[in-house]
Amino acid sequence: MSHTLYRYYGNGSTAKLPQCYDVNLLDSLIHVAVYFQASTEALQPQADLWLGETSSFYGSGAPNLSNTYVAGFLWLDKLGIAAVVGHKRVFRHDFIGGYFALLDANQNPLPDYWLSLLYKKLVGTKVVYVNGSLEYGRYLRVYAHCAKAPYPAGSVVLLLLNTNFTTATAELLNEDLASSYRDVFWLSPPAGDLTSTSVLLNGVLLELVDNRDLPHLVPAEDSPGSSLSVPSISFGFVVFRDTKIPAFLSVTIGSGDISRNWSGITFTAQRIINMAGGLAPAMLRVGGTDGDFLIFNPLLNKQQWDEVNKFVETVGWDFVFGLNALLRTPYPNGSWDSDNARMLLSYSTSKNYTVQWELGNEPDMWGTAIPAEDHAKDFLTLGDLVAEEKTVGKMLIGPDVAYSMDYFTEFIQSLPEGVLSATTYHQYYGNGNTAKLAQCYDVNLLDSYIHDAIDFQDTTEALQPQANVWLGETSSFYDGGAPHLSDTYVAGFMWLDKLGVAAVVGHKRVFRQDFIGGSYSLLDGDQNPLPDYWLSLLYKKLVGTKVLYIKGSLDYGRNLRSYAHCAKPPYPAGSVVLLLLNTNFTTATVELLNEELASSYRDVFWLSPPTGNLTSTSVLLNGVLLELVDNRDLPHLVPAEDSPGSSLSVPSISFGFVVFKDTKIPACTS
């Protein structure tokens, strides 16, 4: 169920030109949108809010205003505000009919049609936080989203409106944006006439081709820089195409699913798309033991490759694929035979797929004697191949060792700096066939990961300082996981603690084995979400990339385990989220020595098992069962509110997140 509201900026019969770019009039929507959103979330938390009918001015619009360029200020700003506050749909009145329509009486596109078309082409659903985007009195108005495919996952689009009659400057404080090349889609009126019924895109008139077909919307290219010049009294879009909004929590699908023709997952099912999209931005790694036995066409055919690439594009994920490293001439110990890889890379380039590349899985476990130094030469060959085939994705990632630090060290020592974008290793807490319940919250077992994480991080920083460290495959227990443990609530202790440790030591990505497949997956065999899926969804919703220091967060023997990050938007800049795990069977207390935290109101997202059953495949959020809405849609994740205080009570044998939403921690405001 959804609720709707209507909103116009005034009466069309009395509207005046300056109203269309009057910041006070534009600001009038903010209070209304925030109020209706908050009321809906409080009283009908399961329902979305739609702006069910809107345009510039009521009474069919304002002649010579609503149907002209200048009305775009009202329309684009409204789209920006509605997305920031959390509205799920905005209905433009009308497609055709009246002065406020997108098409005129002769069914020709008006300026707001072209603006809407660009929005649809460029703007993804995920809103990116911009400091001050709901403040009043902004003459330069800025909103941000993840950009839509075919821009690669991680690209950002800014919606920019300059309501002044002088050029404005937008300072880019984010280094990723400042260092990125940009595609500019700037809309302006012909001859500067704000009441023109035509519009220019980068100086070129927008019109139908042969009075029938949509034209190509061609951007102007702009170079990196620390600021943007925004032309006077105009608006448009700027796509930062080389950015990478971090995809820390990422997922895997085993290569074996390819040989089963993706039988475990329905890529086109809306419920799968919804659940996967909820974890975006993320990277999907398709790899594993079977990857070293896959041959492109026939074992991996073009249709299967197209399906997975279309899926990641749809849900906003990046993609990394593990190539077969055991094709060797002579077999088994000769040089890597790259012919089959070349076929796959060539096909991917022809389809414009963005794929990053691994080569081989757990080479320290291969039964053949391929030294790490020889495997490093394989990566040099792959690098040459990527350059020759002009692939869209150019990252090389490896070596994906199972555990051997010796193999890992020799491998990365044998490569020149700059070949690898990231080093990878795998980690599990033990064998799924012998795992016991108590291991899942055993602090000694949880602590065992700390040494590994630090070791791989330090070795990479010393030998390949330009490369990130990724935990390339991980879950609770190996060999498919432990039935009735890995797929239940209790496995969340291992998952949340691992995410906390990996972030503290400096890892940039953690790949959960599997999105679907085995007892350790996020979705069960019927493609239903398991407790660790809901934990991952909350992590994605709340936890920002900036890690905050907590004294003792890597100490051994901690029964109460805590980690801290800057909170994600829409929480305001300066907000902090704590990740808390209590492994004891008694309530624990966290003393808040920081005055900002102690004086802040809190949103609590606490996960617990139904009836206290640690091996339940369901999970409660603040006492309410988490489940899909209509077996398809993600629910609203509603916090419990908590008042300020100098301590936090942490329930026994459970875990969750606490957001301190009124803080202004300096590290989280820059």
Short mmCIF file of N, CA and C in Angstrom, two decimals, residues 65-72 94-118 189 195-200 205-208:
data_model
loop_
_atom_site.label_atom_id
_atom_site.label_comp_id
_atom_site.label_asym_id
_atom_site.label_seq_id
_atom_site.Cartn_x
_atom_site.Cartn_y
_atom_site.Cartn_z
N LEU A 65 4.62 30.08 -19.19
CA LEU A 65 5.57 29.78 -18.11
C LEU A 65 5.67 28.27 -17.92
N SER A 66 4.55 27.63 -17.59
CA SER A 66 4.55 26.19 -17.30
C SER A 66 4.99 25.35 -18.49
N ASN A 67 4.82 25.87 -19.68
CA ASN A 67 5.17 25.14 -20.90
C ASN A 67 6.49 25.60 -21.49
N THR A 68 7.31 26.27 -20.68
CA THR A 68 8.57 26.83 -21.19
C THR A 68 9.76 26.36 -20.37
N TYR A 69 10.92 26.77 -20.82
CA TYR A 69 12.17 26.37 -20.17
C TYR A 69 12.18 26.66 -18.68
N VAL A 70 11.70 27.83 -18.28
CA VAL A 70 11.85 28.28 -16.90
C VAL A 70 11.15 27.38 -15.90
N ALA A 71 10.11 26.65 -16.34
CA ALA A 71 9.40 25.74 -15.44
C ALA A 71 10.28 24.58 -15.01
N GLY A 72 11.37 24.34 -15.72
CA GLY A 72 12.27 23.25 -15.36
C GLY A 72 12.92 23.43 -14.00
N ASP A 94 0.65 17.10 -16.55
CA ASP A 94 0.12 15.95 -17.23
C ASP A 94 1.15 15.47 -18.25
N PHE A 95 0.95 14.26 -18.76
CA PHE A 95 1.74 13.86 -19.92
C PHE A 95 1.34 14.72 -21.12
N ILE A 96 0.03 14.87 -21.29
CA ILE A 96 -0.47 15.80 -22.30
C ILE A 96 -1.77 16.39 -21.79
N GLY A 97 -1.94 17.69 -21.97
CA GLY A 97 -3.15 18.37 -21.52
C GLY A 97 -2.84 19.52 -20.59
N GLY A 98 -3.21 20.74 -20.99
CA GLY A 98 -2.95 21.91 -20.17
C GLY A 98 -1.56 22.47 -20.43
N TYR A 99 -1.31 23.65 -19.88
CA TYR A 99 -0.01 24.30 -20.06
C TYR A 99 1.10 23.59 -19.29
N PHE A 100 0.70 22.80 -18.27
CA PHE A 100 1.72 22.15 -17.44
C PHE A 100 2.12 20.76 -17.93
N ALA A 101 1.71 20.42 -19.16
CA ALA A 101 1.96 19.08 -19.69
C ALA A 101 3.39 18.95 -20.22
N LEU A 102 3.80 17.70 -20.45
CA LEU A 102 5.10 17.43 -21.05
C LEU A 102 5.07 17.57 -22.57
N LEU A 103 3.89 17.34 -23.16
CA LEU A 103 3.70 17.52 -24.59
C LEU A 103 2.69 18.63 -24.82
N ASP A 104 2.88 19.40 -25.89
CA ASP A 104 1.93 20.47 -26.15
C ASP A 104 0.68 19.93 -26.85
N ALA A 105 -0.22 20.82 -27.21
CA ALA A 105 -1.50 20.40 -27.79
C ALA A 105 -1.32 19.69 -29.12
N ASN A 106 -0.19 19.92 -29.80
CA ASN A 106 0.10 19.24 -31.06
C ASN A 106 0.97 18.00 -30.86
N GLN A 107 1.09 17.60 -29.61
CA GLN A 107 1.83 16.41 -29.23
C GLN A 107 3.33 16.53 -29.52
N ASN A 108 3.84 17.73 -29.39
CA ASN A 108 5.27 17.97 -29.53
C ASN A 108 5.90 18.10 -28.14
N PRO A 109 7.13 17.63 -27.98
CA PRO A 109 7.77 17.68 -26.65
C PRO A 109 8.13 19.10 -26.24
N LEU A 110 7.79 19.42 -24.99
CA LEU A 110 8.13 20.70 -24.39
C LEU A 110 9.41 20.56 -23.56
N PRO A 111 9.99 21.66 -23.08
CA PRO A 111 11.26 21.55 -22.35
C PRO A 111 11.25 20.57 -21.19
N ASP A 112 10.15 20.51 -20.43
CA ASP A 112 10.12 19.58 -19.30
C ASP A 112 10.09 18.13 -19.74
N TYR A 113 9.64 17.86 -20.98
CA TYR A 113 9.74 16.49 -21.49
C TYR A 113 11.21 16.11 -21.64
N TRP A 114 11.99 16.99 -22.26
CA TRP A 114 13.41 16.69 -22.47
C TRP A 114 14.15 16.57 -21.14
N LEU A 115 13.78 17.41 -20.18
CA LEU A 115 14.36 17.31 -18.84
C LEU A 115 14.03 15.95 -18.22
N SER A 116 12.79 15.51 -18.36
CA SER A 116 12.36 14.22 -17.82
C SER A 116 13.09 13.07 -18.51
N LEU A 117 13.29 13.19 -19.81
CA LEU A 117 13.99 12.14 -20.56
C LEU A 117 15.44 12.01 -20.09
N LEU A 118 16.09 13.14 -19.87
CA LEU A 118 17.45 13.09 -19.35
C LEU A 118 17.49 12.49 -17.95
N PRO A 189 18.09 27.75 -22.52
CA PRO A 189 17.07 28.21 -23.47
C PRO A 189 17.72 28.88 -24.68
N THR A 195 11.45 31.93 -21.44
CA THR A 195 10.08 31.50 -21.75
C THR A 195 10.00 30.84 -23.12
N SER A 196 11.12 30.30 -23.58
CA SER A 196 11.11 29.56 -24.84
C SER A 196 10.48 28.19 -24.64
N THR A 197 9.75 27.73 -25.63
CA THR A 197 9.19 26.37 -25.59
C THR A 197 10.15 25.35 -26.19
N SER A 198 11.34 25.78 -26.50
CA SER A 198 12.41 24.89 -26.97
C SER A 198 13.54 24.89 -25.94
N VAL A 199 14.44 23.93 -26.09
CA VAL A 199 15.55 23.84 -25.15
C VAL A 199 16.78 23.29 -25.87
N LEU A 200 17.95 23.75 -25.44
CA LEU A 200 19.21 23.30 -26.00
C LEU A 200 19.90 22.35 -25.03
N LEU A 205 19.92 22.22 -30.29
CA LEU A 205 18.47 22.15 -30.13
C LEU A 205 18.01 20.70 -30.02
N LEU A 206 17.17 20.42 -29.02
CA LEU A 206 16.59 19.10 -28.87
C LEU A 206 15.28 19.03 -29.65
N GLU A 207 15.19 18.04 -30.53
CA GLU A 207 13.98 17.84 -31.32
C GLU A 207 13.93 16.39 -31.78
N LEU A 208 12.74 15.94 -32.13
CA LEU A 208 12.59 14.58 -32.63
C LEU A 208 13.29 14.42 -33.97
#
